[in-house]
Amino acid sequence: MANMSLICLFLMIALLFVNVSEAEEEIRVYELKNREFSVKITNYGATVLSVILPDKHGKFNDVVLGYDSIEGYKNDSTYFGALVGRVANRIGGAHFTLHGIQYKLPANDGNNTLHGGFRGFSDVIWTMKSYKKDSHITLTYNSVDGEEGFPGDLSVMVTYMLIERNKLAIKMEAKSLNKATPVNLASHTYWNLGGHNSGDILSHTIQLFASKITPVNDELIPTGEIATVKGTPYDFLHPRSIRSKFNDLPSGYDINYVLDSSSNKHLKKVAVVEEGKSGRKMELWSNQPGVQFYTSNMLKDTKGKGGYVYSKYGAFCLETQGFPDSVNHPNFPSQIVNPGETYKHVMVYRFTAD
């Protein structure tokens, strides 16, 4: 009997190593490519690894920050290129109440929950459902009831697709299977249109189609107020350089903008960003109510692609999203998805160079 017990133990250990090995083997890198640009994506965190675009002279550069290997992403605390969820951004106090039940979440950002907790969607292996190099890739993930404290089983899908010659679209969907749950997915790509290794982004010109913001406290949790940007450093209704109001806001930008309504029934214009030296321009549309504008204020001495060291203000993020901490602010647009309902989030980028 003792020998049988030992054999069973050894078999269990062997199976454990096999499973770990298989999990490692499941991580893949996929490329989407046409004549104008290419995008690399991994199923680890459904992460954007690179976006290679021509400048006005036809020279190609990678315009997103990241690492040389998948190992870098596994140890990452910046969320480079990641698809974050179940709930992106912050949940104040790491808790919320839904239908009379209080849910306690892991506090991985001081007293608060950030980007889904310690092991959010950016730290799991997604399953490749469909892939065509010149067209699209679709990845899926099944999040179980209680994962990182969130209620209900959730079926999640993201599709990255090339459209026409110079557009990249991201379509995120999540279906609640058995319990009401908050859902707020976001693409956390760090952009530098001069090239990932070209220095800071302070000279980039940006226009944001948003007249209001959701002010935050010193822990970056919304106060519940919705305030106008008029007369403040947050006003980017007309194009200006990112650095132009840094004297009034020396810590940089990390705030949710309330996107203005649009005559387009499906997508709102979110932003236009231009970089003068390369001539690259990025335009963004989405169906979401908000966008987090972040100037990588907390980026510090991070060794990235090709050994280049990324520093503060080395990139900007435009994370279209529902409002942060909406589960604790009834006046914010609801992010609750009920059983049988499907959350849908669309982003469309257009890249040009003149």
Tab-separated table of C-alpha atoms in Angstrom:
chain	number	residue	atom	x	y	z
A	1	MET	CA	0.000	0.000	0.000
A	2	ALA	CA	2.867	2.296	0.855
A	3	ASN	CA	4.400	1.636	-2.580
A	4	MET	CA	1.053	2.343	-4.252
A	5	SER	CA	0.802	5.647	-2.367
A	6	LEU	CA	4.297	6.606	-3.490
A	7	ILE	CA	3.463	5.710	-7.103
A	8	CYS	CA	0.296	7.841	-6.964
A	9	LEU	CA	2.279	10.734	-5.502
A	10	PHE	CA	4.907	10.508	-8.237
A	11	LEU	CA	2.176	10.352	-10.889
A	12	MET	CA	0.520	13.456	-9.456
A	13	ILE	CA	3.827	15.336	-9.481
A	14	ALA	CA	4.507	14.209	-13.061
A	15	LEU	CA	1.051	15.365	-14.162
A	16	LEU	CA	1.619	18.699	-12.462
A	17	PHE	CA	4.820	19.250	-14.427
A	18	VAL	CA	3.100	18.186	-17.657
A	19	ASN	CA	0.277	20.672	-17.033
A	20	VAL	CA	2.728	23.473	-16.280
A	21	SER	CA	4.679	22.604	-19.423
A	22	GLU	CA	1.512	22.550	-21.518
A	23	ALA	CA	0.461	25.926	-20.104
A	24	GLU	CA	3.839	27.347	-21.082
A	25	GLU	CA	3.523	25.877	-24.572
A	26	GLU	CA	0.125	27.519	-25.000
A	27	ILE	CA	1.626	31.006	-25.067
A	28	ARG	CA	1.904	32.173	-28.677
A	29	VAL	CA	2.711	35.303	-30.645
A	30	TYR	CA	0.545	36.186	-33.648
A	31	GLU	CA	1.197	38.795	-36.325
A	32	LEU	CA	-1.377	40.798	-38.264
A	33	LYS	CA	0.158	42.384	-41.335
A	34	ASN	CA	-0.680	44.250	-44.507
A	35	ARG	CA	1.424	46.430	-46.806
A	36	GLU	CA	1.125	49.487	-44.573
A	37	PHE	CA	1.755	48.230	-41.045
A	38	SER	CA	1.983	45.223	-38.747
A	39	VAL	CA	0.732	44.365	-35.273
A	40	LYS	CA	1.978	41.575	-32.996
A	41	ILE	CA	-0.249	40.144	-30.285
A	42	THR	CA	0.212	37.404	-27.725
A	43	ASN	CA	-2.455	35.312	-26.070
A	44	TYR	CA	-0.734	36.029	-22.755
A	45	GLY	CA	-3.000	38.786	-21.457
A	46	ALA	CA	-4.335	39.338	-25.003
A	47	THR	CA	-1.459	41.816	-25.136
A	48	VAL	CA	-0.391	44.112	-27.985
A	49	LEU	CA	3.359	43.540	-28.333
A	50	SER	CA	4.158	45.871	-31.218
A	51	VAL	CA	2.632	48.185	-33.790
A	52	ILE	CA	5.049	48.980	-36.622
A	53	LEU	CA	4.134	52.003	-38.756
A	54	PRO	CA	5.825	54.093	-41.478
A	55	ASP	CA	6.705	57.730	-40.858
A	56	LYS	CA	6.356	60.503	-43.456
A	57	HIS	CA	9.609	59.339	-45.121
A	58	GLY	CA	8.488	55.717	-45.292
A	59	LYS	CA	10.722	54.595	-42.413
A	60	PHE	CA	9.108	51.958	-40.178
A	61	ASN	CA	9.224	52.121	-36.384
A	62	ASP	CA	7.584	50.298	-33.514
A	63	VAL	CA	5.356	52.853	-31.766
A	64	VAL	CA	4.318	50.927	-28.638
A	65	LEU	CA	6.371	50.262	-25.520
A	66	GLY	CA	7.025	46.718	-24.374
A	67	TYR	CA	9.554	43.989	-23.712
A	68	ASP	CA	11.758	41.705	-25.791
A	69	SER	CA	10.280	38.499	-24.370
A	70	ILE	CA	7.040	37.189	-22.887
A	71	GLU	CA	8.847	36.797	-19.572
A	72	GLY	CA	8.964	40.573	-19.318
A	73	TYR	CA	5.195	40.751	-19.536
A	74	LYS	CA	4.775	38.086	-16.866
A	75	ASN	CA	6.721	40.208	-14.371
A	76	ASP	CA	5.227	43.494	-15.547
A	77	SER	CA	3.528	46.042	-13.285
A	78	THR	CA	2.967	48.670	-16.002
A	79	TYR	CA	0.350	46.669	-17.988
A	80	PHE	CA	2.224	47.302	-21.267
A	81	GLY	CA	-0.208	46.565	-24.123
A	82	ALA	CA	-2.484	44.454	-21.935
A	83	LEU	CA	-6.200	43.782	-22.145
A	84	VAL	CA	-7.231	44.628	-18.578
A	85	GLY	CA	-10.335	43.435	-16.691
A	86	ARG	CA	-12.667	42.132	-15.318
A	87	VAL	CA	-12.932	45.770	-14.279
A	88	ALA	CA	-10.302	48.153	-15.636
A	89	ASN	CA	-9.098	51.169	-13.671
A	90	ARG	CA	-9.805	51.533	-9.939
A	91	ILE	CA	-12.516	50.384	-7.560
A	92	GLY	CA	-12.411	52.481	-4.410
A	93	GLY	CA	-11.931	50.640	-1.125
A	94	ALA	CA	-11.661	47.329	-3.014
A	95	HIS	CA	-15.358	46.607	-2.559
A	96	PHE	CA	-18.803	47.230	-4.015
A	97	THR	CA	-22.395	46.231	-3.288
A	98	LEU	CA	-24.637	44.686	-5.930
A	99	HIS	CA	-28.218	43.513	-5.345
A	100	GLY	CA	-27.681	43.782	-1.595
A	101	ILE	CA	-24.523	41.654	-1.548
A	102	GLN	CA	-21.180	43.231	-0.669
A	103	TYR	CA	-18.217	41.924	-2.637
A	104	LYS	CA	-14.695	42.272	-1.227
A	105	LEU	CA	-11.933	42.419	-3.805
A	106	PRO	CA	-8.155	42.143	-3.520
A	107	ALA	CA	-6.556	45.528	-2.780
A	108	ASN	CA	-3.591	45.617	-5.171
A	109	ASP	CA	-3.260	49.417	-5.366
A	110	GLY	CA	-3.071	50.729	-1.823
A	111	ASN	CA	-6.587	50.357	-0.413
A	112	ASN	CA	-8.115	49.948	-3.860
A	113	THR	CA	-8.467	47.408	-6.656
A	114	LEU	CA	-6.691	48.213	-9.927
A	115	HIS	CA	-7.253	46.571	-13.328
A	116	GLY	CA	-9.054	43.504	-12.006
A	117	GLY	CA	-6.880	42.597	-9.032
A	118	PHE	CA	-3.635	40.698	-8.529
A	119	ARG	CA	-4.399	38.319	-11.405
A	120	GLY	CA	-6.632	40.160	-13.807
A	121	PHE	CA	-7.228	39.371	-17.476
A	122	SER	CA	-3.769	40.758	-18.309
A	123	ASP	CA	-2.132	37.851	-16.456
A	124	VAL	CA	-4.000	34.875	-17.885
A	125	ILE	CA	-3.535	32.798	-21.021
A	126	TRP	CA	-6.286	33.354	-23.564
A	127	THR	CA	-7.410	30.780	-26.146
A	128	MET	CA	-6.987	31.504	-29.840
A	129	LYS	CA	-10.364	31.005	-31.519
A	130	SER	CA	-9.709	32.376	-35.011
A	131	TYR	CA	-6.646	33.766	-36.805
A	132	LYS	CA	-5.933	35.053	-40.278
A	133	LYS	CA	-2.670	36.953	-40.715
A	134	ASP	CA	-3.931	39.596	-43.129
A	135	SER	CA	-7.225	40.044	-41.324
A	136	HIS	CA	-7.776	39.337	-37.615
A	137	ILE	CA	-7.206	37.327	-34.482
A	138	THR	CA	-9.902	36.418	-31.950
A	139	LEU	CA	-8.999	35.357	-28.417
A	140	THR	CA	-11.333	34.056	-25.698
A	141	TYR	CA	-11.185	33.658	-21.934
A	142	ASN	CA	-13.634	32.148	-19.449
A	143	SER	CA	-13.580	33.939	-16.111
A	144	VAL	CA	-15.114	31.904	-13.290
A	145	ASP	CA	-17.448	32.942	-10.492
A	146	GLY	CA	-15.435	34.402	-7.604
A	147	GLU	CA	-12.308	35.047	-9.662
A	148	GLU	CA	-10.534	37.981	-8.012
A	149	GLY	CA	-13.687	38.418	-5.939
A	150	PHE	CA	-16.071	39.201	-8.808
A	151	PRO	CA	-19.459	37.471	-9.061
A	152	GLY	CA	-20.568	35.160	-11.844
A	153	ASP	CA	-19.088	33.232	-14.736
A	154	LEU	CA	-18.113	35.509	-17.604
A	155	SER	CA	-17.353	34.537	-21.209
A	156	VAL	CA	-14.934	37.071	-22.715
A	157	MET	CA	-13.796	37.575	-26.300
A	158	VAL	CA	-11.483	40.112	-27.973
A	159	THR	CA	-10.829	40.527	-31.681
A	160	TYR	CA	-7.977	42.541	-33.149
A	161	MET	CA	-8.546	43.268	-36.819
A	162	LEU	CA	-6.955	45.174	-39.677
A	163	ILE	CA	-9.404	47.325	-41.625
A	164	GLU	CA	-8.579	48.785	-45.032
A	165	ARG	CA	-4.918	49.785	-45.312
A	166	ASN	CA	-4.351	51.852	-42.177
A	167	LYS	CA	-6.894	51.015	-39.469
A	168	LEU	CA	-6.697	48.767	-36.435
A	169	ALA	CA	-9.930	47.821	-34.671
A	170	ILE	CA	-10.362	46.151	-31.288
A	171	LYS	CA	-13.695	44.566	-30.410
A	172	MET	CA	-14.210	43.388	-26.823
A	173	GLU	CA	-17.248	41.404	-25.733
A	174	ALA	CA	-18.218	39.786	-22.439
A	175	LYS	CA	-21.318	37.747	-21.677
A	176	SER	CA	-22.546	37.199	-18.129
A	177	LEU	CA	-23.633	33.575	-17.761
A	178	ASN	CA	-25.330	33.360	-14.376
A	179	LYS	CA	-24.905	36.427	-12.125
A	180	ALA	CA	-24.972	40.190	-12.520
A	181	THR	CA	-21.404	41.495	-12.550
A	182	PRO	CA	-19.486	44.690	-13.315
A	183	VAL	CA	-17.505	44.610	-16.559
A	184	ASN	CA	-15.148	47.290	-17.828
A	185	LEU	CA	-12.482	46.087	-20.254
A	186	ALA	CA	-9.703	48.330	-21.563
A	187	SER	CA	-6.733	48.174	-23.903
A	188	HIS	CA	-3.698	49.475	-21.999
A	189	THR	CA	-1.308	50.144	-24.877
A	190	TYR	CA	1.508	52.652	-24.306
A	191	TRP	CA	2.006	54.784	-27.434
A	192	ASN	CA	4.919	56.904	-28.605
A	193	LEU	CA	4.375	57.978	-32.209
A	194	GLY	CA	8.018	58.957	-32.579
A	195	GLY	CA	8.991	55.357	-31.892
A	196	HIS	CA	9.074	53.398	-28.646
A	197	ASN	CA	12.727	54.400	-28.111
A	198	SER	CA	12.477	58.068	-29.131
A	199	GLY	CA	12.270	59.664	-25.685
A	200	ASP	CA	9.324	61.442	-24.101
A	201	ILE	CA	5.931	62.261	-25.640
A	202	LEU	CA	5.628	65.812	-24.261
A	203	SER	CA	5.917	67.433	-27.703
A	204	HIS	CA	3.092	65.291	-29.135
A	205	THR	CA	0.025	67.342	-29.998
A	206	ILE	CA	-3.294	65.985	-28.739
A	207	GLN	CA	-6.948	66.848	-29.142
A	208	LEU	CA	-9.542	65.189	-26.910
A	209	PHE	CA	-13.218	65.353	-27.797
A	210	ALA	CA	-14.307	65.661	-24.192
A	211	SER	CA	-15.668	68.702	-22.382
A	212	LYS	CA	-15.710	67.147	-18.908
A	213	ILE	CA	-13.694	64.951	-16.559
A	214	THR	CA	-14.408	62.882	-13.450
A	215	PRO	CA	-12.203	64.520	-10.754
A	216	VAL	CA	-10.347	62.230	-8.367
A	217	ASN	CA	-8.996	62.248	-4.822
A	218	ASP	CA	-5.353	61.719	-3.879
A	219	GLU	CA	-5.756	57.943	-4.408
A	220	LEU	CA	-7.050	58.543	-7.963
A	221	ILE	CA	-10.575	57.453	-6.999
A	222	PRO	CA	-13.376	59.549	-8.556
A	223	THR	CA	-15.176	61.861	-6.163
A	224	GLY	CA	-18.445	61.327	-8.042
A	225	GLU	CA	-18.396	64.823	-9.489
A	226	ILE	CA	-18.446	65.505	-13.229
A	227	ALA	CA	-16.593	68.769	-13.930
A	228	THR	CA	-15.947	70.947	-16.960
A	229	VAL	CA	-12.434	71.156	-18.407
A	230	LYS	CA	-12.925	74.802	-19.392
A	231	GLY	CA	-10.266	77.006	-17.883
A	232	THR	CA	-8.255	74.058	-16.542
A	233	PRO	CA	-5.079	72.243	-17.650
A	234	TYR	CA	-7.354	69.358	-18.704
A	235	ASP	CA	-8.790	71.278	-21.657
A	236	PHE	CA	-7.659	69.613	-24.904
A	237	LEU	CA	-10.751	70.529	-26.916
A	238	HIS	CA	-8.360	72.297	-29.286
A	239	PRO	CA	-5.060	70.665	-30.277
A	240	ARG	CA	-2.051	71.559	-28.142
A	241	SER	CA	1.135	69.885	-26.958
A	242	ILE	CA	0.947	67.551	-24.002
A	243	ARG	CA	3.570	69.611	-22.133
A	244	SER	CA	1.859	72.967	-22.707
A	245	LYS	CA	0.121	73.106	-19.292
A	246	PHE	CA	2.588	71.076	-17.243
A	247	ASN	CA	3.401	74.157	-15.161
A	248	ASP	CA	-0.159	73.891	-13.829
A	249	LEU	CA	-0.109	70.091	-13.605
A	250	PRO	CA	3.488	69.006	-12.904
A	251	SER	CA	2.563	65.420	-12.062
A	252	GLY	CA	1.159	64.801	-15.556
A	253	TYR	CA	-2.183	63.416	-16.693
A	254	ASP	CA	-4.026	60.399	-15.293
A	255	ILE	CA	-7.730	61.197	-15.502
A	256	ASN	CA	-10.963	59.932	-17.029
A	257	TYR	CA	-12.486	62.206	-19.669
A	258	VAL	CA	-16.228	62.183	-20.312
A	259	LEU	CA	-16.542	61.877	-24.080
A	260	ASP	CA	-18.859	64.304	-25.846
A	261	SER	CA	-21.927	62.912	-27.574
A	262	SER	CA	-21.693	62.381	-31.318
A	263	SER	CA	-24.043	62.420	-34.274
A	264	ASN	CA	-22.535	59.065	-35.215
A	265	LYS	CA	-24.891	56.430	-33.815
A	266	HIS	CA	-22.165	53.858	-33.292
A	267	LEU	CA	-18.790	55.447	-32.517
A	268	LYS	CA	-17.613	58.718	-30.978
A	269	LYS	CA	-14.455	60.537	-31.992
A	270	VAL	CA	-12.150	60.219	-28.987
A	271	ALA	CA	-8.811	61.779	-29.866
A	272	VAL	CA	-6.317	62.915	-32.486
A	273	VAL	CA	-2.615	62.682	-31.632
A	274	GLU	CA	0.250	63.908	-33.838
A	275	GLU	CA	4.037	63.733	-33.589
A	276	GLY	CA	5.817	66.396	-35.622
A	277	LYS	CA	9.195	64.850	-36.431
A	278	SER	CA	7.818	61.589	-37.836
A	279	GLY	CA	4.609	63.131	-39.176
A	280	ARG	CA	2.620	60.250	-37.682
A	281	LYS	CA	-0.971	60.863	-36.703
A	282	MET	CA	-3.273	58.568	-34.736
A	283	GLU	CA	-7.048	59.046	-34.637
A	284	LEU	CA	-9.260	57.075	-32.268
A	285	TRP	CA	-12.995	56.324	-32.165
A	286	SER	CA	-14.952	54.283	-29.611
A	287	ASN	CA	-18.440	53.462	-28.336
A	288	GLN	CA	-17.504	53.951	-24.663
A	289	PRO	CA	-18.521	56.880	-22.413
A	290	GLY	CA	-15.017	57.711	-21.208
A	291	VAL	CA	-11.305	57.612	-21.942
A	292	GLN	CA	-8.427	57.541	-19.467
A	293	PHE	CA	-5.631	59.842	-20.632
A	294	TYR	CA	-2.398	58.792	-18.948
A	295	THR	CA	1.075	60.214	-19.620
A	296	SER	CA	3.016	57.330	-18.012
A	297	ASN	CA	3.753	59.411	-14.928
A	298	MET	CA	4.740	56.324	-12.920
A	299	LEU	CA	7.053	54.842	-15.553
A	300	LYS	CA	10.609	54.787	-14.221
A	301	ASP	CA	13.801	53.114	-15.423
A	302	THR	CA	11.989	50.217	-17.090
A	303	LYS	CA	14.212	48.173	-19.402
A	304	GLY	CA	12.242	47.528	-22.578
A	305	LYS	CA	12.696	46.449	-26.168
A	306	GLY	CA	16.259	46.334	-27.419
A	307	GLY	CA	17.512	47.237	-23.951
A	308	TYR	CA	16.090	50.757	-24.199
A	309	VAL	CA	15.237	52.184	-20.777
A	310	TYR	CA	11.784	53.779	-20.619
A	311	SER	CA	11.386	56.789	-18.350
A	312	LYS	CA	8.635	59.035	-17.023
A	313	TYR	CA	6.492	60.504	-19.834
A	314	GLY	CA	7.913	57.948	-22.266
A	315	ALA	CA	4.440	57.171	-23.664
A	316	PHE	CA	0.778	58.069	-23.487
A	317	CYS	CA	-2.243	55.812	-23.002
A	318	LEU	CA	-5.768	56.429	-24.278
A	319	GLU	CA	-7.883	53.774	-22.572
A	320	THR	CA	-11.505	53.997	-23.686
A	321	GLN	CA	-13.670	52.703	-20.866
A	322	GLY	CA	-16.642	53.013	-18.578
A	323	PHE	CA	-16.072	55.500	-15.772
A	324	PRO	CA	-13.677	54.356	-13.010
A	325	ASP	CA	-15.324	53.137	-9.788
A	326	SER	CA	-18.741	53.286	-11.452
A	327	VAL	CA	-19.917	50.453	-9.175
A	328	ASN	CA	-19.757	52.897	-6.262
A	329	HIS	CA	-21.245	55.939	-8.033
A	330	PRO	CA	-24.903	55.553	-9.065
A	331	ASN	CA	-24.716	58.785	-11.099
A	332	PHE	CA	-22.075	57.248	-13.420
A	333	PRO	CA	-23.108	55.138	-16.439
A	334	SER	CA	-23.690	51.591	-15.213
A	335	GLN	CA	-21.140	48.889	-16.063
A	336	ILE	CA	-23.309	46.077	-14.688
A	337	VAL	CA	-23.929	43.197	-17.081
A	338	ASN	CA	-26.861	40.970	-16.170
A	339	PRO	CA	-27.155	37.250	-17.028
A	340	GLY	CA	-27.773	36.810	-20.741
A	341	GLU	CA	-26.587	40.334	-21.559
A	342	THR	CA	-23.448	41.082	-23.570
A	343	TYR	CA	-20.999	43.901	-22.896
A	344	LYS	CA	-19.582	45.397	-26.116
A	345	HIS	CA	-16.607	47.717	-26.441
A	346	VAL	CA	-15.216	48.867	-29.793
A	347	MET	CA	-12.079	50.886	-30.581
A	348	VAL	CA	-10.946	51.968	-34.051
A	349	TYR	CA	-7.529	53.522	-34.720
A	350	ARG	CA	-6.540	55.199	-37.997
A	351	PHE	CA	-2.844	55.838	-38.662
A	352	THR	CA	-1.438	58.292	-41.228
A	353	ALA	CA	1.854	60.097	-41.771
A	354	ASP	CA	2.300	63.471	-43.504
